[in-house]
């Protein structure tokens, strides 16, 4: 039986492995919210597949199984939830409340961080505030005339982005959007739909990284009764439901190889079959995809089909990261500051000269999503104030470096000299063991740089997230 997000109450997902905490919060908050409870990332993934719509809010602990004493799973869950539903508002409630964890959780996209213990009434107040913010954002997106008002900035990069959206919007061909997490790929996809002649038709979005691989096929293509355990009735999939509208597939690089051929078939002639059914169906949906990976490298590594890539990338759009937008960092600050101050009916904050310089120099690892959440918090805490550099610094994830390039040694002679000395001084040299040690060191360094965030670490290393996880399992088994 599928769960439903009932319209009478806002929906709230609570994720914590302590039953005492979940039972207490469920009891207190269920009067005002439709509450769903999970105790791990895996359980969240299973739960999300049963919901007819994503939860509006999430209350997440960082210390989750199988690593309850580390924040890694909680950090990854924040990314998973935002990937599944970019509009969800996440409040972190955690006992792992040192400042580094709080900053990193906010950089990943959490709207705020609250340390345990916390009074339920305070949590309720924060959740209601998040709802107000969410409602204001949805209203603004609905009323904005597509790309013109949704994408803020005057830099050359953003002007070119707007031109591409306008140029490609009405074409029937697929569009591949590339860019970092939080840079606004979902916004570009939505703008393509809003500016097209399909704007009155359905717009459906699916994140391929936030759903179990076994559920991707029935979700995309639907299934018939009895096709698998739990298929108690016939159900249409996204291709069928999108009909003549737009289907947005985010993180397309995570699509399993066996499904890539089926997606290619739909792109070629619109034909597909529900799982467990032989009858062919047809979809005229326009497919827009997005990825934060280099699919050309994925093709070389044998993880992505070249023919599918060429089908998906008839038109390509590269969304620039915020650190490359120059003065648009300030324009976005001004835009969101005025918007949230107006919605909260308070005076906007300002930045003093040192704080403004810090803002301009900050690398924003979480891109526009992080910037927006910083503005929300400052609007709440510092309405009408002149924010100092010291106050601003507490909101920034300055402890984490997100370099654009990993400085690998590239001096051939230096490498040769090092290798020669190494071979001369070791009696029992093993090339395989040495390479494993180098690989393990780079993996550990990447995980340390990203505070255990597998997706960010995989991106730095230039490999697929599932490949990184498999290699980590290999290291564990060797211990």
CSV table of C-alpha atoms in Angstrom, one decimal:
chain,number,residue,atom,x,y,z
A,1,UNK,CA,0.0,0.0,0.0
A,2,UNK,CA,1.3,3.4,-0.9
A,3,UNK,CA,1.6,6.1,1.7
A,4,UNK,CA,0.1,9.5,0.8
A,5,UNK,CA,1.1,13.0,1.9
A,6,UNK,CA,-2.3,14.2,3.1
A,7,UNK,CA,-3.2,17.8,2.2
A,8,UNK,CA,-4.5,18.8,5.6
A,9,UNK,CA,-1.1,19.0,7.2
A,10,UNK,CA,2.4,19.7,6.0
A,11,UNK,CA,4.5,16.6,5.6
A,12,UNK,CA,7.6,16.0,7.8
A,13,UNK,CA,10.2,13.3,7.6
A,14,UNK,CA,12.1,12.6,10.9
A,15,UNK,CA,15.3,10.6,10.6
A,16,UNK,CA,17.0,9.4,13.8
A,17,UNK,CA,18.1,6.0,15.1
A,18,UNK,CA,17.1,6.7,18.7
A,19,UNK,CA,13.5,5.4,19.1
A,20,UNK,CA,13.0,7.5,22.2
A,21,UNK,CA,13.6,10.7,20.2
A,22,UNK,CA,11.5,9.7,17.2
A,23,UNK,CA,8.6,8.6,19.4
A,24,UNK,CA,8.7,11.8,21.4
A,25,UNK,CA,9.0,14.0,18.3
A,26,UNK,CA,6.3,12.1,16.5
A,27,UNK,CA,3.9,12.5,19.5
A,28,UNK,CA,4.6,16.2,19.8
A,29,UNK,CA,4.7,17.1,16.1
A,30,UNK,CA,2.0,14.9,14.7
A,31,UNK,CA,-0.6,17.3,15.9
A,32,UNK,CA,0.6,19.9,13.3
A,33,UNK,CA,2.4,17.7,10.7
A,34,UNK,CA,1.9,14.5,8.8
A,35,UNK,CA,4.9,12.7,10.2
A,36,UNK,CA,7.0,9.9,8.6
A,37,UNK,CA,9.8,8.3,10.5
A,38,UNK,CA,13.0,6.5,9.4
A,39,UNK,CA,16.1,5.4,11.3
A,40,UNK,CA,18.7,5.2,8.4
A,41,UNK,CA,19.5,6.4,4.9
A,42,UNK,CA,18.4,3.0,3.5
A,43,UNK,CA,15.0,3.2,5.3
A,44,UNK,CA,14.6,6.8,4.0
A,45,UNK,CA,15.1,5.6,0.4
A,46,UNK,CA,12.6,2.8,0.9
A,47,UNK,CA,10.1,5.2,2.4
A,48,UNK,CA,10.4,7.8,-0.3
A,49,UNK,CA,9.4,5.3,-3.0
A,50,UNK,CA,6.1,4.8,-1.1
A,51,UNK,CA,5.1,8.4,-1.0
A,52,UNK,CA,3.0,10.0,-3.7
A,53,UNK,CA,4.9,13.3,-3.1
A,54,UNK,CA,8.2,14.2,-1.4
A,55,UNK,CA,7.9,15.4,2.2
A,56,UNK,CA,8.0,19.2,2.6
A,57,UNK,CA,10.3,19.2,5.6
A,58,UNK,CA,12.9,16.9,7.1
A,59,UNK,CA,14.4,16.8,10.6
A,60,UNK,CA,17.6,14.8,10.3
A,61,UNK,CA,20.2,13.5,12.8
A,62,UNK,CA,23.8,13.3,11.5
A,63,UNK,CA,24.9,10.1,13.4
A,64,UNK,CA,23.0,7.4,11.6
A,65,UNK,CA,23.7,3.6,11.1
A,66,UNK,CA,26.0,2.1,10.1
A,67,UNK,CA,28.3,4.9,11.5
A,68,UNK,CA,26.2,6.3,14.4
A,69,UNK,CA,29.3,8.0,16.0
A,70,UNK,CA,30.3,9.9,12.8
A,71,UNK,CA,28.4,12.5,10.7
A,72,UNK,CA,29.1,10.8,7.4
A,73,UNK,CA,25.7,9.2,6.8
A,74,UNK,CA,23.8,12.3,7.9
A,75,UNK,CA,25.9,14.5,5.5
A,76,UNK,CA,25.1,12.1,2.7
A,77,UNK,CA,21.4,12.0,3.6
A,78,UNK,CA,21.2,15.8,3.2
A,79,UNK,CA,22.6,15.5,-0.3
A,80,UNK,CA,20.3,12.6,-1.1
A,81,UNK,CA,17.2,14.5,0.1
A,82,UNK,CA,18.0,17.6,-1.8
A,83,UNK,CA,18.7,15.6,-4.9
A,84,UNK,CA,15.4,13.8,-4.6
A,85,UNK,CA,13.5,17.0,-3.9
A,86,UNK,CA,15.4,20.3,-4.3
A,87,UNK,CA,12.6,22.3,-2.6
A,88,UNK,CA,12.7,20.3,0.7
A,89,UNK,CA,13.7,22.2,3.8
A,90,UNK,CA,16.1,20.3,6.0
A,91,UNK,CA,16.7,21.0,9.7
A,92,UNK,CA,19.6,19.1,11.3
A,93,UNK,CA,19.0,18.0,14.9
A,94,UNK,CA,22.1,16.3,16.1
A,95,UNK,CA,24.3,15.6,19.2
A,96,UNK,CA,27.3,15.9,16.9
A,97,UNK,CA,27.0,19.6,17.2
A,98,UNK,CA,30.6,20.9,17.0
A,99,UNK,CA,30.9,24.0,14.8
A,100,UNK,CA,32.6,22.2,11.9
A,101,UNK,CA,29.7,19.7,11.5
A,102,UNK,CA,27.2,22.6,11.7
A,103,UNK,CA,29.0,24.6,9.0
A,104,UNK,CA,29.4,21.7,6.7
A,105,UNK,CA,25.7,20.6,7.1
A,106,UNK,CA,24.6,24.1,6.2
A,107,UNK,CA,27.0,24.2,3.2
A,108,UNK,CA,25.5,21.0,1.9
A,109,UNK,CA,22.1,22.6,2.0
A,110,UNK,CA,20.5,22.2,5.4
A,111,UNK,CA,18.5,25.3,6.3
A,112,UNK,CA,19.8,25.3,9.9
A,113,UNK,CA,21.5,23.2,12.6
A,114,UNK,CA,20.2,22.6,16.1
A,115,UNK,CA,22.2,20.8,18.8
A,116,UNK,CA,20.6,18.2,21.1
A,117,UNK,CA,18.9,18.4,23.4
A,118,UNK,CA,16.4,20.9,22.1
A,119,UNK,CA,12.9,21.8,23.3
A,120,UNK,CA,10.1,20.4,21.0
A,121,UNK,CA,8.5,23.8,20.9
A,122,UNK,CA,11.6,25.4,19.5
A,123,UNK,CA,11.8,22.7,16.9
A,124,UNK,CA,8.2,23.3,16.0
A,125,UNK,CA,8.8,27.0,15.7
A,126,UNK,CA,11.8,26.4,13.4
A,127,UNK,CA,9.8,24.0,11.2
A,128,UNK,CA,6.9,26.5,10.8
A,129,UNK,CA,9.4,29.2,9.9
A,130,UNK,CA,10.9,26.9,7.2
A,131,UNK,CA,7.3,26.3,5.9
A,132,UNK,CA,6.8,30.0,5.5
A,133,UNK,CA,10.1,30.3,3.6
A,134,UNK,CA,9.2,27.4,1.4
A,135,UNK,CA,5.7,28.8,0.6
A,136,UNK,CA,7.3,32.2,-0.3
A,137,UNK,CA,9.8,30.5,-2.6
A,138,UNK,CA,7.2,28.5,-4.4
A,139,UNK,CA,4.9,31.5,-4.9
A,140,UNK,CA,7.9,33.5,-6.3
A,141,UNK,CA,8.8,30.6,-8.7
A,142,UNK,CA,5.2,30.3,-9.9
A,143,UNK,CA,4.7,34.0,-10.5
A,144,UNK,CA,8.1,34.5,-12.2
A,145,UNK,CA,8.1,34.5,-16.0
A,146,UNK,CA,10.5,31.6,-16.4
A,147,UNK,CA,14.2,32.2,-16.9
A,148,UNK,CA,14.1,36.0,-16.9
A,149,UNK,CA,13.4,36.4,-13.2
A,150,UNK,CA,14.4,33.0,-11.8
A,151,UNK,CA,18.1,33.3,-12.8
A,152,UNK,CA,19.6,36.3,-11.1
A,153,UNK,CA,22.9,38.0,-12.2
A,154,UNK,CA,24.4,40.0,-15.0
A,155,UNK,CA,27.8,38.3,-15.5
A,156,UNK,CA,28.8,37.1,-18.9
A,157,UNK,CA,28.4,33.5,-17.8
A,158,UNK,CA,24.8,34.0,-16.7
A,159,UNK,CA,23.8,36.0,-19.8
A,160,UNK,CA,25.1,33.2,-21.9
A,161,UNK,CA,23.1,30.7,-19.8
A,162,UNK,CA,19.9,32.6,-20.3
A,163,UNK,CA,20.5,32.8,-24.0
A,164,UNK,CA,20.9,29.1,-24.2
A,165,UNK,CA,17.8,28.4,-22.3
A,166,UNK,CA,15.8,30.7,-24.6
A,167,UNK,CA,17.3,29.1,-27.6
A,168,UNK,CA,16.7,25.5,-26.6
A,169,UNK,CA,13.4,25.8,-24.8
A,170,UNK,CA,11.0,25.1,-27.7
A,171,UNK,CA,13.1,22.5,-29.5
A,172,UNK,CA,11.8,18.9,-29.1
A,173,UNK,CA,15.3,17.5,-28.7
A,174,UNK,CA,16.9,16.3,-25.4
A,175,UNK,CA,19.1,18.8,-23.4
A,176,UNK,CA,22.0,17.7,-21.1
A,177,UNK,CA,22.7,20.1,-18.2
A,178,UNK,CA,26.1,19.9,-16.5
A,179,UNK,CA,27.1,21.6,-13.3
A,180,UNK,CA,28.0,21.2,-9.7
A,181,UNK,CA,25.6,20.3,-6.9
A,182,UNK,CA,23.6,23.4,-5.8
A,183,UNK,CA,24.5,25.4,-8.9
A,184,UNK,CA,21.0,25.5,-10.2
A,185,UNK,CA,20.6,22.7,-12.7
A,186,UNK,CA,17.0,22.0,-11.5
A,187,UNK,CA,16.2,25.7,-12.1
A,188,UNK,CA,17.6,25.5,-15.7
A,189,UNK,CA,15.5,22.5,-16.4
A,190,UNK,CA,12.3,24.1,-15.0
A,191,UNK,CA,13.0,27.2,-17.0
A,192,UNK,CA,13.4,25.2,-20.2
A,193,UNK,CA,9.9,23.8,-19.5
A,194,UNK,CA,8.3,27.1,-18.6
A,195,UNK,CA,9.6,28.8,-21.7
A,196,UNK,CA,8.5,26.0,-24.0
A,197,UNK,CA,5.2,25.4,-25.7
A,198,UNK,CA,4.8,22.4,-23.3
A,199,UNK,CA,4.5,24.7,-20.3
A,200,UNK,CA,0.9,23.8,-19.7
A,201,UNK,CA,1.7,20.1,-19.8
A,202,UNK,CA,3.2,18.0,-16.9
A,203,UNK,CA,6.7,18.6,-15.6
A,204,UNK,CA,8.1,15.6,-13.7
A,205,UNK,CA,11.5,15.2,-12.1
A,206,UNK,CA,13.4,12.2,-10.9
A,207,UNK,CA,16.8,12.0,-9.3
A,208,UNK,CA,18.6,8.9,-10.4
A,209,UNK,CA,21.0,9.0,-7.5
A,210,UNK,CA,18.3,9.2,-4.8
A,211,UNK,CA,16.4,6.1,-5.7
A,212,UNK,CA,17.3,2.4,-5.4
A,213,UNK,CA,18.6,1.0,-8.7
A,214,UNK,CA,16.0,-1.7,-8.6
A,215,UNK,CA,13.2,0.8,-8.4
A,216,UNK,CA,14.4,3.1,-11.3
A,217,UNK,CA,12.8,0.9,-14.0
A,218,UNK,CA,9.3,0.6,-12.5
A,219,UNK,CA,9.4,4.3,-11.5
A,220,UNK,CA,10.3,5.4,-15.1
A,221,UNK,CA,8.2,2.9,-17.0
A,222,UNK,CA,5.5,1.8,-14.6
A,223,UNK,CA,4.5,-1.8,-13.8
A,224,UNK,CA,1.6,-4.2,-13.9
A,225,UNK,CA,0.0,-6.0,-11.0
A,226,UNK,CA,2.1,-9.0,-9.9
A,227,UNK,CA,5.3,-7.9,-11.7
A,228,UNK,CA,7.3,-8.1,-8.5
A,229,UNK,CA,6.7,-8.4,-4.7
A,230,UNK,CA,4.7,-5.4,-3.6
A,231,UNK,CA,3.2,-4.7,-7.0
A,232,UNK,CA,-0.4,-5.0,-5.9
A,233,UNK,CA,-1.9,-3.0,-8.7
A,234,UNK,CA,-1.1,-1.5,-12.1
A,235,UNK,CA,0.8,1.7,-12.0
A,236,UNK,CA,1.9,4.2,-14.6
A,237,UNK,CA,5.5,5.5,-14.7
A,238,UNK,CA,7.1,8.9,-15.2
A,239,UNK,CA,7.3,8.6,-19.0
A,240,UNK,CA,3.6,7.8,-19.2
A,241,UNK,CA,2.6,10.5,-16.7
A,242,UNK,CA,4.7,13.2,-18.4
A,243,UNK,CA,2.9,12.5,-21.6
A,244,UNK,CA,3.5,15.5,-23.9
A,245,UNK,CA,5.3,17.5,-21.2
A,246,UNK,CA,8.8,17.4,-19.9
A,247,UNK,CA,10.7,14.7,-17.9
A,248,UNK,CA,13.7,15.9,-16.0
A,249,UNK,CA,16.2,13.1,-15.0
A,250,UNK,CA,18.8,14.5,-12.6
A,251,UNK,CA,22.1,12.8,-11.9
A,252,UNK,CA,21.7,10.7,-15.1
A,253,UNK,CA,25.3,9.4,-14.7
A,254,UNK,CA,24.0,7.2,-11.9
A,255,UNK,CA,21.6,5.3,-14.1
A,256,UNK,CA,22.4,1.6,-14.1
A,257,UNK,CA,23.9,0.3,-17.3
A,258,UNK,CA,21.1,-2.2,-17.9
A,259,UNK,CA,18.6,0.7,-17.9
A,260,UNK,CA,20.6,2.9,-20.2
A,261,UNK,CA,19.6,0.7,-23.2
A,262,UNK,CA,15.9,1.0,-22.4
A,263,UNK,CA,16.2,4.8,-22.0
A,264,UNK,CA,17.9,5.0,-25.4
A,265,UNK,CA,15.0,3.1,-26.9
A,266,UNK,CA,12.5,5.6,-25.6
A,267,UNK,CA,14.6,8.5,-26.9
A,268,UNK,CA,14.8,6.9,-30.4
A,269,UNK,CA,11.1,6.1,-30.9
A,270,UNK,CA,9.2,6.9,-27.8
A,271,UNK,CA,8.4,3.2,-27.2
A,272,UNK,CA,8.5,1.5,-23.7
A,273,UNK,CA,6.9,-1.2,-21.7
A,274,UNK,CA,5.7,-1.4,-18.2
A,275,UNK,CA,7.6,-3.9,-16.0
A,276,UNK,CA,5.9,-7.3,-16.3
A,277,UNK,CA,3.9,-6.3,-19.4
A,278,UNK,CA,4.5,-7.0,-23.2
A,279,UNK,CA,2.2,-4.3,-24.5
A,280,UNK,CA,4.2,-1.4,-26.0
A,281,UNK,CA,3.3,2.1,-24.9
A,282,UNK,CA,4.5,5.5,-26.3
A,283,UNK,CA,5.6,8.7,-24.7
A,284,UNK,CA,6.1,12.1,-26.4
A,285,UNK,CA,7.8,13.6,-23.3
A,286,UNK,CA,10.7,15.9,-23.9
A,287,UNK,CA,13.7,14.5,-21.9
A,288,UNK,CA,16.0,16.9,-20.0
A,289,UNK,CA,18.9,15.4,-18.1
A,290,UNK,CA,21.5,16.7,-15.7
A,291,UNK,CA,24.7,15.5,-14.1
A,292,UNK,CA,27.6,16.8,-11.9
A,293,UNK,CA,29.9,14.2,-13.6
A,294,UNK,CA,31.9,14.3,-16.8
A,295,UNK,CA,30.0,11.7,-18.8
A,296,UNK,CA,32.8,11.6,-21.4
A,297,UNK,CA,35.1,10.2,-18.7
A,298,UNK,CA,32.3,7.8,-17.6
A,299,UNK,CA,32.2,6.5,-21.2
A,300,UNK,CA,35.9,5.9,-21.2
A,301,UNK,CA,35.6,4.0,-17.9
A,302,UNK,CA,32.8,1.8,-19.3
A,303,UNK,CA,30.1,3.2,-17.0
A,304,UNK,CA,28.0,5.1,-19.5
A,305,UNK,CA,26.9,4.3,-23.0
A,306,UNK,CA,28.4,6.5,-25.7
A,307,UNK,CA,25.3,6.2,-27.9
A,308,UNK,CA,23.0,7.3,-25.0
A,309,UNK,CA,25.3,10.2,-24.3
A,310,UNK,CA,25.1,11.4,-27.9
A,311,UNK,CA,21.3,11.1,-27.8
A,312,UNK,CA,21.0,13.1,-24.5
A,313,UNK,CA,23.4,15.8,-25.5
A,314,UNK,CA,21.8,17.1,-28.7
A,315,UNK,CA,21.9,20.4,-26.8
A,316,UNK,CA,24.3,20.9,-23.9
A,317,UNK,CA,24.1,23.6,-21.2
A,318,UNK,CA,27.0,24.1,-18.6
A,319,UNK,CA,25.8,25.8,-15.4
A,320,UNK,CA,28.7,27.8,-13.9
A,321,UNK,CA,29.6,27.4,-10.2
A,322,UNK,CA,29.0,30.4,-8.0
A,323,UNK,CA,32.7,30.9,-7.5
A,324,UNK,CA,33.0,31.8,-11.2
A,325,UNK,CA,30.3,34.4,-11.2
A,326,UNK,CA,32.3,37.3,-9.7
A,327,UNK,CA,30.0,40.2,-8.7
A,328,UNK,CA,27.0,38.0,-9.1
A,329,UNK,CA,27.8,36.7,-5.6
A,330,UNK,CA,26.8,40.2,-4.3
A,331,UNK,CA,23.8,40.5,-6.7
A,332,UNK,CA,22.5,37.2,-5.4
A,333,UNK,CA,23.0,38.3,-1.9
A,334,UNK,CA,21.0,41.5,-2.5
A,335,UNK,CA,18.3,39.6,-4.3
A,336,UNK,CA,17.7,37.0,-1.7
A,337,UNK,CA,18.2,39.5,1.2
A,338,UNK,CA,15.4,41.8,-0.1
A,339,UNK,CA,13.2,38.8,-0.9
A,340,UNK,CA,13.4,37.1,2.5
A,341,UNK,CA,13.3,40.3,4.5
A,342,UNK,CA,10.1,41.3,2.6
A,343,UNK,CA,8.5,37.9,3.3
A,344,UNK,CA,9.5,38.0,7.0
A,345,UNK,CA,8.4,41.7,7.2
A,346,UNK,CA,11.7,42.7,8.8
A,347,UNK,CA,14.4,45.2,7.8
A,348,UNK,CA,17.2,43.6,5.7
A,349,UNK,CA,20.6,43.1,7.2
A,350,UNK,CA,23.7,44.7,5.7
A,351,UNK,CA,27.4,43.6,5.6
A,352,UNK,CA,30.2,45.9,6.9
A,353,UNK,CA,33.2,46.3,4.6
A,354,UNK,CA,35.2,43.4,6.1
A,355,UNK,CA,32.2,41.1,5.9
A,356,UNK,CA,31.5,42.1,2.3
A,357,UNK,CA,35.1,41.3,1.4
A,358,UNK,CA,34.8,37.9,3.1
A,359,UNK,CA,31.6,37.3,1.1
A,360,UNK,CA,33.3,38.2,-2.2
A,361,UNK,CA,36.3,35.9,-1.4
A,362,UNK,CA,34.3,32.9,-0.1
A,363,UNK,CA,34.3,29.9,-2.4
A,364,UNK,CA,30.7,28.8,-1.7
A,365,UNK,CA,31.2,25.0,-2.0
A,366,UNK,CA,27.4,24.6,-1.8
A,367,UNK,CA,26.9,27.1,-4.6
A,368,UNK,CA,23.6,29.2,-4.8
A,369,UNK,CA,21.8,26.8,-2.5
A,370,UNK,CA,24.3,27.5,0.2
A,371,UNK,CA,24.2,31.3,-0.4
A,372,UNK,CA,20.5,31.4,-0.2
A,373,UNK,CA,20.4,29.5,3.1
A,374,UNK,CA,23.1,31.8,4.6
A,375,UNK,CA,20.9,34.8,3.7
A,376,UNK,CA,17.8,33.1,5.3
A,377,UNK,CA,19.7,32.5,8.6
A,378,UNK,CA,21.1,36.1,8.7
A,379,UNK,CA,17.7,37.5,8.0
A,380,UNK,CA,16.3,35.6,10.9
A,381,UNK,CA,19.2,36.3,13.3
A,382,UNK,CA,20.4,39.7,12.3
A,383,UNK,CA,17.4,41.6,10.8
A,384,UNK,CA,18.2,45.3,10.4
A,385,UNK,CA,21.8,44.8,11.7
A,386,UNK,CA,25.1,45.6,10.1
A,387,UNK,CA,26.7,42.1,10.1
A,388,UNK,CA,30.4,42.0,11.0
A,389,UNK,CA,33.0,39.6,9.6
A,390,UNK,CA,33.1,37.7,12.8
A,391,UNK,CA,29.3,37.1,12.6
A,392,UNK,CA,29.4,36.1,9.0
A,393,UNK,CA,32.4,33.8,9.5
A,394,UNK,CA,30.3,31.5,11.8
A,395,UNK,CA,27.9,30.9,8.8
A,396,UNK,CA,30.7,29.9,6.3
A,397,UNK,CA,32.2,26.5,5.8
A,398,UNK,CA,35.7,27.8,5.9
A,399,UNK,CA,37.1,24.6,7.3
A,400,UNK,CA,36.4,22.6,4.1
A,401,UNK,CA,38.4,23.2,0.9
A,402,UNK,CA,36.7,22.4,-2.4
A,403,UNK,CA,39.5,22.9,-4.9
A,404,UNK,CA,38.7,23.2,-8.6
A,405,UNK,CA,41.7,21.0,-9.4
A,406,UNK,CA,43.6,18.4,-7.4
A,407,UNK,CA,47.3,19.3,-7.7
A,408,UNK,CA,48.7,15.9,-8.8
A,409,UNK,CA,52.5,15.6,-9.5
A,410,UNK,CA,53.0,16.1,-13.2
A,411,UNK,CA,56.8,16.5,-13.5
A,412,UNK,CA,57.9,13.4,-15.3
A,413,UNK,CA,61.6,13.6,-14.3
A,414,UNK,CA,60.8,14.2,-10.7
A,415,UNK,CA,58.5,11.2,-10.7
A,416,UNK,CA,61.2,9.1,-12.4
A,417,UNK,CA,63.8,10.2,-9.8
A,418,UNK,CA,61.5,9.3,-6.9
A,419,UNK,CA,60.7,5.9,-8.4
A,420,UNK,CA,64.3,5.1,-9.0
A,421,UNK,CA,65.3,6.0,-5.4
A,422,UNK,CA,62.4,4.0,-4.1
A,423,UNK,CA,63.4,0.9,-6.1
A,424,UNK,CA,67.0,1.2,-5.0
A,425,UNK,CA,66.2,1.4,-1.3
A,426,UNK,CA,63.6,-1.3,-1.0
A,427,UNK,CA,64.5,-4.9,-1.1
A,428,UNK,CA,61.0,-6.4,-1.6
A,429,UNK,CA,59.2,-3.8,-3.7
A,430,UNK,CA,55.7,-4.6,-4.8
A,431,UNK,CA,54.2,-2.4,-7.6
A,432,UNK,CA,50.6,-3.6,-6.8
A,433,UNK,CA,51.0,-2.8,-3.1
A,434,UNK,CA,52.5,0.6,-3.8
A,435,UNK,CA,49.7,1.5,-6.2
A,436,UNK,CA,47.1,0.3,-3.6
A,437,UNK,CA,48.7,2.5,-0.9
A,438,UNK,CA,48.7,5.5,-3.2
A,439,UNK,CA,45.0,4.9,-4.1
A,440,UNK,CA,43.9,4.4,-0.5
A,441,UNK,CA,45.7,7.6,0.5
A,442,UNK,CA,44.0,9.7,-2.2
A,443,UNK,CA,40.6,8.2,-1.2
A,444,UNK,CA,41.2,9.0,2.5
A,445,UNK,CA,42.4,12.5,1.6
A,446,UNK,CA,39.3,13.2,-0.5
A,447,UNK,CA,36.9,11.9,2.2
A,448,UNK,CA,38.7,14.1,4.7
A,449,UNK,CA,38.4,17.2,2.5
A,450,UNK,CA,34.6,16.6,2.1
A,451,UNK,CA,33.9,15.4,5.7
A,452,UNK,CA,33.0,12.0,4.5
A,453,UNK,CA,30.6,13.1,1.7
A,454,UNK,CA,30.9,10.3,-0.8
A,455,UNK,CA,29.4,12.2,-3.7
A,456,UNK,CA,31.8,15.2,-3.3
A,457,UNK,CA,34.8,12.8,-2.7
A,458,UNK,CA,34.0,10.8,-5.8
A,459,UNK,CA,33.8,14.0,-7.8
A,460,UNK,CA,37.2,15.2,-6.6
A,461,UNK,CA,38.7,11.8,-7.4
A,462,UNK,CA,37.0,11.8,-10.8
A,463,UNK,CA,35.3,8.4,-10.3
A,464,UNK,CA,31.7,7.2,-9.9
A,465,UNK,CA,30.2,7.2,-6.4
A,466,UNK,CA,29.5,3.4,-6.5
A,467,UNK,CA,33.1,2.8,-7.6
A,468,UNK,CA,34.4,4.8,-4.6
A,469,UNK,CA,32.1,2.9,-2.2
A,470,UNK,CA,33.3,-0.5,-3.7
A,471,UNK,CA,36.9,0.5,-3.2
A,472,UNK,CA,36.3,1.6,0.4
A,473,UNK,CA,34.7,-1.8,1.1
A,474,UNK,CA,37.9,-3.4,-0.4
A,475,UNK,CA,40.0,-1.5,2.1
A,476,UNK,CA,37.8,-2.6,5.0
A,477,UNK,CA,38.0,-6.2,4.0
A,478,UNK,CA,41.8,-6.1,3.8
A,479,UNK,CA,42.1,-4.9,7.4
